[in-house]
XYZ file of C-alpha atoms in Angstrom:
320
model
C -18.448 -4.714 1.311
C -15.458 -5.257 -1.259
C -16.669 -2.022 -2.995
C -16.201 -0.098 0.156
C -12.788 -1.832 0.931
C -11.358 -1.083 -2.538
C -12.440 2.513 -2.346
C -10.823 2.963 1.176
C -7.704 1.352 -0.194
C -7.659 3.733 -2.992
C -8.044 6.755 -0.818
C -5.345 5.583 1.568
C -2.892 5.066 -1.530
C -3.839 8.484 -2.766
C -2.954 10.037 0.602
C 0.182 8.113 0.810
C 1.220 9.479 -2.613
C 0.432 12.950 -1.561
C 2.308 12.650 1.714
C 5.517 11.638 0.041
C 5.518 14.564 -2.095
C 4.389 16.863 0.774
C 7.861 16.269 2.211
C 8.864 18.742 -0.583
C 5.720 20.876 -0.298
C 4.817 19.636 -3.711
C 1.158 19.151 -4.648
C 0.422 16.911 -7.573
C -1.759 16.816 -10.580
C -4.208 13.925 -10.833
C -2.260 12.185 -13.716
C 0.764 12.282 -11.411
C -0.977 10.747 -8.493
C -2.240 7.973 -10.876
C 1.248 7.313 -12.175
C 2.823 7.140 -8.705
C -0.061 5.461 -7.150
C 1.000 2.234 -5.403
C -1.860 0.139 -6.673
C -2.806 -1.156 -10.172
C -6.468 -2.267 -9.885
C -7.715 1.271 -10.610
C -8.009 3.321 -13.764
C -7.298 7.113 -13.980
C -10.778 8.002 -14.059
C -11.398 6.050 -10.931
C -8.517 8.076 -9.134
C -9.953 11.445 -10.347
C -13.387 10.479 -9.244
C -11.918 9.717 -5.745
C -10.028 12.957 -5.681
C -13.089 14.894 -6.397
C -14.919 13.149 -3.433
C -11.992 13.613 -1.130
C -11.765 17.327 -1.849
C -15.479 17.685 -1.160
C -15.020 15.776 2.107
C -12.150 17.927 3.186
C -9.739 15.107 3.381
C -7.408 16.770 0.616
C -7.340 20.127 -0.964
C -7.458 21.309 -4.524
C -6.076 24.476 -6.388
C -6.540 24.490 -10.005
C -5.311 21.244 -11.336
C -3.292 20.421 -8.325
C -3.855 18.420 -5.239
C -2.191 18.536 -1.772
C -2.535 17.404 1.822
C -2.734 21.002 3.086
C -4.862 23.983 1.968
C -1.805 26.322 2.096
C -1.938 28.415 -1.193
C 1.707 28.902 -0.989
C 2.482 25.404 -1.767
C 0.478 25.459 -4.903
C 1.963 28.764 -5.973
C 5.429 27.525 -5.268
C 5.011 24.396 -7.356
C 3.763 26.606 -10.326
C 6.641 29.022 -10.218
C 9.024 26.035 -9.959
C 7.513 24.490 -12.948
C 8.389 27.585 -14.718
C 11.780 27.699 -13.725
C 12.265 24.010 -14.546
C 11.022 24.708 -18.218
C 13.611 27.539 -18.255
C 16.415 25.112 -16.924
C 15.610 22.071 -19.195
C 17.304 23.466 -22.300
C 20.447 24.318 -20.032
C 20.387 20.678 -18.772
C 20.260 19.349 -22.463
C 23.194 21.381 -23.356
C 25.246 20.425 -20.300
C 24.183 16.623 -20.877
C 25.436 16.871 -24.335
C 28.695 18.296 -23.252
C 29.091 15.600 -20.490
C 28.368 12.797 -23.003
C 31.475 13.986 -25.095
C 33.704 12.992 -22.213
C 35.702 9.576 -22.492
C 33.708 6.459 -21.504
C 30.358 8.422 -20.942
C 27.680 6.413 -22.486
C 24.532 7.976 -21.207
C 23.320 11.182 -19.368
C 20.122 11.690 -17.444
C 18.739 14.569 -15.482
C 17.804 13.531 -11.860
C 17.054 15.339 -8.654
C 14.603 18.385 -8.556
C 14.730 19.101 -12.467
C 13.641 15.412 -13.252
C 10.512 16.146 -11.017
C 9.689 19.343 -12.905
C 10.825 21.797 -10.198
C 13.670 24.333 -9.820
C 14.189 27.242 -7.630
C 17.261 29.315 -6.370
C 18.596 26.541 -4.238
C 18.248 23.783 -6.862
C 21.252 22.201 -8.680
C 21.347 20.581 -12.004
C 21.911 16.951 -11.125
C 23.100 14.342 -13.634
C 22.774 10.404 -13.585
C 25.784 9.237 -15.678
C 26.049 5.925 -17.358
C 29.746 4.978 -18.280
C 31.493 2.044 -20.152
C 32.156 -1.130 -17.921
C 35.457 -0.945 -16.122
C 35.967 2.783 -16.809
C 33.678 4.394 -14.506
C 36.234 5.841 -11.992
C 38.210 7.125 -14.888
C 35.179 8.806 -16.370
C 34.067 10.014 -13.015
C 37.422 11.690 -12.169
C 37.871 13.302 -15.458
C 34.387 14.862 -14.936
C 34.927 15.986 -11.440
C 38.476 17.459 -12.382
C 36.745 19.560 -15.093
C 34.401 20.755 -12.573
C 36.848 21.508 -10.067
C 39.553 23.286 -12.438
C 37.162 25.033 -14.950
C 33.851 25.519 -12.776
C 35.579 26.149 -9.640
C 33.564 23.099 -8.128
C 30.285 24.920 -8.584
C 27.389 22.303 -8.472
C 24.745 24.743 -9.779
C 24.802 23.683 -13.478
C 27.128 20.484 -13.203
C 26.471 18.044 -10.388
C 27.457 14.757 -11.381
C 26.778 12.659 -8.277
C 25.645 9.287 -9.389
C 27.460 6.843 -11.765
C 26.535 3.431 -13.036
C 28.375 1.420 -15.780
C 26.169 0.005 -18.618
C 26.365 -3.501 -17.697
C 25.354 -2.782 -14.075
C 22.048 -0.833 -14.539
C 20.072 -2.525 -11.825
C 19.530 -0.195 -8.633
C 20.461 -2.111 -5.687
C 18.608 -0.262 -2.892
C 15.114 -0.861 -3.791
C 12.696 1.543 -1.839
C 10.201 4.257 -2.413
C 12.960 6.849 -2.564
C 15.109 5.151 -5.182
C 11.917 4.141 -7.157
C 10.759 7.792 -7.200
C 14.342 9.016 -8.225
C 14.514 6.245 -11.052
C 11.003 6.879 -12.305
C 11.590 10.471 -12.708
C 14.953 10.654 -14.406
C 14.957 12.487 -17.772
C 16.937 10.880 -20.615
C 18.979 13.454 -22.233
C 21.761 11.469 -24.093
C 21.740 7.870 -24.681
C 18.080 6.817 -25.652
C 18.967 3.111 -25.900
C 20.639 3.144 -22.449
C 17.582 4.629 -20.768
C 15.436 1.893 -22.331
C 18.064 -0.557 -20.875
C 17.717 1.117 -17.377
C 14.069 0.840 -17.278
C 14.277 -2.942 -18.446
C 17.031 -3.676 -15.809
C 14.729 -2.356 -12.930
C 11.375 -4.245 -13.336
C 11.118 -3.910 -9.552
C 10.210 -0.324 -10.270
C 6.560 -1.425 -11.001
C 6.145 -2.924 -7.545
C 6.061 0.707 -6.342
C 4.475 2.258 -9.458
C 2.485 -0.299 -11.213
C 0.880 2.597 -13.568
C 4.189 4.225 -14.381
C 5.285 4.564 -18.165
C 8.827 5.286 -19.239
C 9.475 8.613 -20.749
C 9.330 8.974 -24.577
C 12.921 8.912 -26.134
C 12.065 9.692 -29.795
C 13.997 13.063 -29.528
C 16.803 11.917 -27.284
C 20.017 11.555 -29.110
C 22.531 8.654 -28.501
C 25.691 9.422 -26.909
C 28.090 10.859 -29.514
C 30.973 8.588 -30.566
C 33.325 11.393 -32.142
C 36.779 10.864 -33.285
C 38.210 12.739 -30.602
C 36.314 10.790 -27.952
C 37.403 7.620 -29.515
C 41.049 8.785 -29.579
C 41.104 9.763 -25.968
C 39.571 6.418 -24.993
C 41.983 4.408 -26.881
C 44.883 6.350 -25.282
C 43.582 5.809 -21.917
C 43.122 2.122 -22.678
C 46.746 1.944 -23.167
C 47.663 3.541 -19.819
C 46.929 0.600 -17.573
C 43.213 1.531 -17.119
C 42.583 -1.268 -14.438
C 45.305 0.326 -12.292
C 43.909 3.744 -12.825
C 40.456 2.545 -11.909
C 41.681 1.222 -8.636
C 43.737 4.239 -7.780
C 40.956 6.820 -8.430
C 38.541 4.777 -6.559
C 40.919 4.426 -3.570
C 41.718 8.138 -3.636
C 38.098 9.087 -3.876
C 36.838 6.797 -1.093
C 39.740 7.863 1.237
C 38.840 11.394 0.723
C 35.007 10.685 1.512
C 36.077 8.857 4.548
C 38.238 11.630 5.853
C 35.268 14.264 5.320
C 32.167 12.335 6.213
C 32.824 8.974 7.754
C 32.526 10.169 11.354
C 28.920 11.599 10.816
C 27.467 8.287 9.645
C 27.068 4.718 10.867
C 28.921 2.319 8.599
C 25.834 1.141 6.832
C 24.579 4.578 6.134
C 28.133 5.659 4.762
C 28.363 2.702 2.385
C 24.646 3.863 0.900
C 25.324 7.551 0.882
C 28.877 7.121 -0.672
C 28.468 3.935 -2.634
C 31.832 2.965 -4.003
C 31.804 -0.031 -6.072
C 33.696 -0.974 -9.277
C 30.469 -0.449 -11.343
C 28.716 2.302 -9.224
C 29.449 5.655 -7.524
C 27.361 7.675 -5.467
C 28.119 10.713 -3.549
C 25.297 12.149 -1.432
C 26.945 13.825 1.539
C 23.542 14.857 2.931
C 22.141 11.134 2.781
C 18.870 12.632 1.222
C 17.415 9.051 1.087
C 17.534 8.421 4.820
C 16.213 11.870 5.437
C 13.299 11.602 3.178
C 12.291 8.091 4.263
C 12.316 9.105 7.974
C 10.214 12.124 7.088
C 7.737 10.003 5.077
C 7.505 7.470 8.117
C 6.697 10.367 10.346
C 4.000 11.843 7.975
C 2.514 8.489 7.790
C 2.336 8.133 11.595
C 0.891 11.635 11.774
C -1.989 11.310 9.359
C -5.391 9.990 10.650
C -6.079 7.279 8.219
C -8.918 5.974 10.447
C -10.564 9.109 9.497
C -10.722 7.891 5.758
C -12.107 4.513 6.781
C -14.679 5.917 9.090
C -15.750 8.644 6.810
C -15.979 6.325 3.694
C -18.008 3.665 5.707
C -20.344 6.413 6.970
C -21.040 7.789 3.597
C -21.855 4.340 2.433
C -24.309 3.571 5.237
C -26.122 7.009 4.599
C -26.401 6.068 0.812
C -28.004 2.601 1.769
C -30.293 4.304 4.382
């Protein structure tokens, strides 16, 4: 009986993992399912074995090396095409990250969003997660945003800097499946040491993904500390930086409230437009709430009883 129970739990966790990514019509490889599985009492081989049986029983579907909840071949083709686009965009992201890392008080840059998950299409932006020096986050953010508005005409396609934390506040405060997925998939592009510190500061990540391993950093450069960057930081440090920090933060929050506050309950606004001394997040679509809501609906809509009944039936037949 314990064996049946463990296999049922494994199968349910596989389905839960696939359902989350099904929100994005994104099938997964066997290795990805193992890495993002919510249980650690299994090996990758046992996951692959369970996948083979689940495909044979029609619980899930396979196309090449990819597994999904639905048999729709379009989803598999879409992922393959999106992976190719992501490979094309990654060098661009590295170039942009190297540029961002030259700005004052920037200490680390990571790719986030769709590129971090290995997918890009015509609607995708290059999203960056930026780590700054402590007490200088809002100065760094304002300089980057002003550069984007003045020189890139506010284009988000290749320069979307929408999440900032400082290097002494690396723990992500919202701890759920969405934030765990975003954190686990970021790609370090500048600041290898900070990426390691980010992972160490968030041990809760393994509560969601116990089989997850951080990305390698042997080819990730540290954030540059050029003479020009140091000089600019020294000058800004002489110009009442604490006052500048408060001013830039207050102006930004006032603008966000004017544009978006009426569309959100207070608690949701505080999450979507996080505005603390050590963290800034600008997510007007509040993707976190949307994704978690869709995930809840998918969990409710899937017949998990079928897995339990089907697996128990197979075991009874084998014993007979």
